[in-house]
C-alpha cells in the first residue's frame, strides 16, 4: 500500500509513538491530521492539528463531525491512557476517562469515517492495542480490559466490512519506552525484567503492518507466543504471572506508604 497523497488521521499523534508515526507517513507523501489535546505541533508542513479532548463526549463528537466532512483514507486509533494500581483505588472519574479514550473514542471515530469509506469502496482502520489486551494483567484492569475491547471491536468490524473494500488492522505492541509509563511502571519493568521496545522500532512495525494490510500484528517475542498460550490455556498463565503480580503489589504498597 502506498501512502503517497493519502489522508491519514491519527489520534494521539503528538505523543512519543504518534509523532514518529506522523513523520513516517509524511515522509512517504501522506497528508496527516493529528488529533490531540495539545495546542500546537511542529511536525512539518504535511502535518496539521485537529485539537480535541477525546476524554469527553463533546470532544469525541467534535472530531467525528470533522472527520465525517473529510476524505480519510486511513484512520489510526492510537491515543490511550494507562493506569497501574489497585482497581478498587481507581476513581469512577478515572475509570470513565480510560474507557472513553481507550475504547469509546476509537469506536465512534471509526463509525464517523465508515460511510464515506464504504461509498468510495476503500479505506483502512488501524487500531493500536496492546499485548495487555490479550494477556490481561492484574493491576492494569481498565487498561487491559479496554484494549481487549479494542481487539474484539477490530475483529468484529473486520468481518462486517469484509466485502466493502475496507481493511481493518489491529496492532498489539508489548511495553514501549514512552512517557505513558510512570515511575511505578518502570519499577515493575525492572523487577520483572519486562521487555520494552523503543518507539522507533514499534513505529517501524506499525508501518509495516499497515502497508501490508495485515489483519493482526503482535510485536515482540516471546509475548506473541504467550498470547497464543493464554488463549488456549489461561490457567497456566495465571500461575506464570503470580510471582510478577506479587512484585507489583509490593511496589504499589511501597508507593502508598512513601
PDB file of N, CA and C in Angstrom, residues 28 44 57 59-60 77 79 81-82 84 96 98 101 113 122 145 196 209 254:
ATOM      1  N   UNK A  28       6.516   9.650   3.467  1.00  0.00           N
ATOM      2  CA  UNK A  28       6.079   8.840   2.329  1.00  0.00           C
ATOM      3  C   UNK A  28       4.988   9.543   1.508  1.00  0.00           C
ATOM      4  N   UNK A  44       6.119  19.437  10.547  1.00  0.00           N
ATOM      5  CA  UNK A  44       6.291  19.609   9.111  1.00  0.00           C
ATOM      6  C   UNK A  44       5.025  20.110   8.441  1.00  0.00           C
ATOM      7  N   UNK A  57     -17.387  13.485  25.725  1.00  0.00           N
ATOM      8  CA  UNK A  57     -18.284  13.209  24.612  1.00  0.00           C
ATOM      9  C   UNK A  57     -18.315  14.378  23.635  1.00  0.00           C
ATOM     10  N   UNK A  59     -15.828  16.374  22.970  1.00  0.00           N
ATOM     11  CA  UNK A  59     -14.600  16.302  22.196  1.00  0.00           C
ATOM     12  C   UNK A  59     -14.656  15.228  21.129  1.00  0.00           C
ATOM     13  N   UNK A  60     -15.204  14.079  21.498  1.00  0.00           N
ATOM     14  CA  UNK A  60     -15.325  12.981  20.527  1.00  0.00           C
ATOM     15  C   UNK A  60     -16.245  13.379  19.386  1.00  0.00           C
ATOM     16  N   UNK A  77      -6.220   4.752  15.247  1.00  0.00           N
ATOM     17  CA  UNK A  77      -6.666   4.977  16.625  1.00  0.00           C
ATOM     18  C   UNK A  77      -5.527   4.587  17.567  1.00  0.00           C
ATOM     19  N   UNK A  79      -4.353   6.952  20.387  1.00  0.00           N
ATOM     20  CA  UNK A  79      -4.403   7.589  21.708  1.00  0.00           C
ATOM     21  C   UNK A  79      -4.827   6.588  22.777  1.00  0.00           C
ATOM     22  N   UNK A  81      -4.655   5.753  27.419  1.00  0.00           N
ATOM     23  CA  UNK A  81      -4.261   6.060  28.785  1.00  0.00           C
ATOM     24  C   UNK A  81      -4.010   4.752  29.525  1.00  0.00           C
ATOM     25  N   UNK A  82      -3.128   4.811  30.520  1.00  0.00           N
ATOM     26  CA  UNK A  82      -2.778   3.607  31.280  1.00  0.00           C
ATOM     27  C   UNK A  82      -2.847   3.896  32.768  1.00  0.00           C
ATOM     28  N   UNK A  84      -1.854   2.007  36.416  1.00  0.00           N
ATOM     29  CA  UNK A  84      -1.222   0.903  37.134  1.00  0.00           C
ATOM     30  C   UNK A  84      -1.509   1.101  38.617  1.00  0.00           C
ATOM     31  N   UNK A  96     -14.040   6.047  33.928  1.00  0.00           N
ATOM     32  CA  UNK A  96     -14.750   6.574  32.768  1.00  0.00           C
ATOM     33  C   UNK A  96     -13.765   7.174  31.762  1.00  0.00           C
ATOM     34  N   UNK A  98     -10.632   6.433  31.168  1.00  0.00           N
ATOM     35  CA  UNK A  98      -9.861   5.415  30.455  1.00  0.00           C
ATOM     36  C   UNK A  98     -10.683   4.714  29.386  1.00  0.00           C
ATOM     37  N   UNK A 101     -11.305   7.251  26.337  1.00  0.00           N
ATOM     38  CA  UNK A 101     -10.160   7.463  25.444  1.00  0.00           C
ATOM     39  C   UNK A 101      -9.728   6.171  24.762  1.00  0.00           C
ATOM     40  N   UNK A 113     -16.138   7.721  10.076  1.00  0.00           N
ATOM     41  CA  UNK A 113     -15.474   7.688   8.762  1.00  0.00           C
ATOM     42  C   UNK A 113     -15.961   6.553   7.871  1.00  0.00           C
ATOM     43  N   UNK A 122     -13.165   1.928  -0.447  1.00  0.00           N
ATOM     44  CA  UNK A 122     -11.824   1.689   0.100  1.00  0.00           C
ATOM     45  C   UNK A 122     -11.614   2.531   1.344  1.00  0.00           C
ATOM     46  N   UNK A 145      -8.597  -4.313  30.005  1.00  0.00           N
ATOM     47  CA  UNK A 145      -9.943  -4.617  29.525  1.00  0.00           C
ATOM     48  C   UNK A 145     -10.351  -3.706  28.369  1.00  0.00           C
ATOM     49  N   UNK A 196      10.963  -4.197  26.815  1.00  0.00           N
ATOM     50  CA  UNK A 196      10.435  -2.917  26.369  1.00  0.00           C
ATOM     51  C   UNK A 196      11.113  -2.516  25.068  1.00  0.00           C
ATOM     52  N   UNK A 209       2.861  -3.203   9.181  1.00  0.00           N
ATOM     53  CA  UNK A 209       1.553  -3.851   9.293  1.00  0.00           C
ATOM     54  C   UNK A 209       0.503  -3.122   8.456  1.00  0.00           C
ATOM     55  N   UNK A 254       4.457   0.035  48.598  1.00  0.00           N
ATOM     56  CA  UNK A 254       5.535   0.961  48.926  1.00  0.00           C
ATOM     57  C   UNK A 254       5.197   2.380  48.511  1.00  0.00           C
TER      58      UNK A 254
END
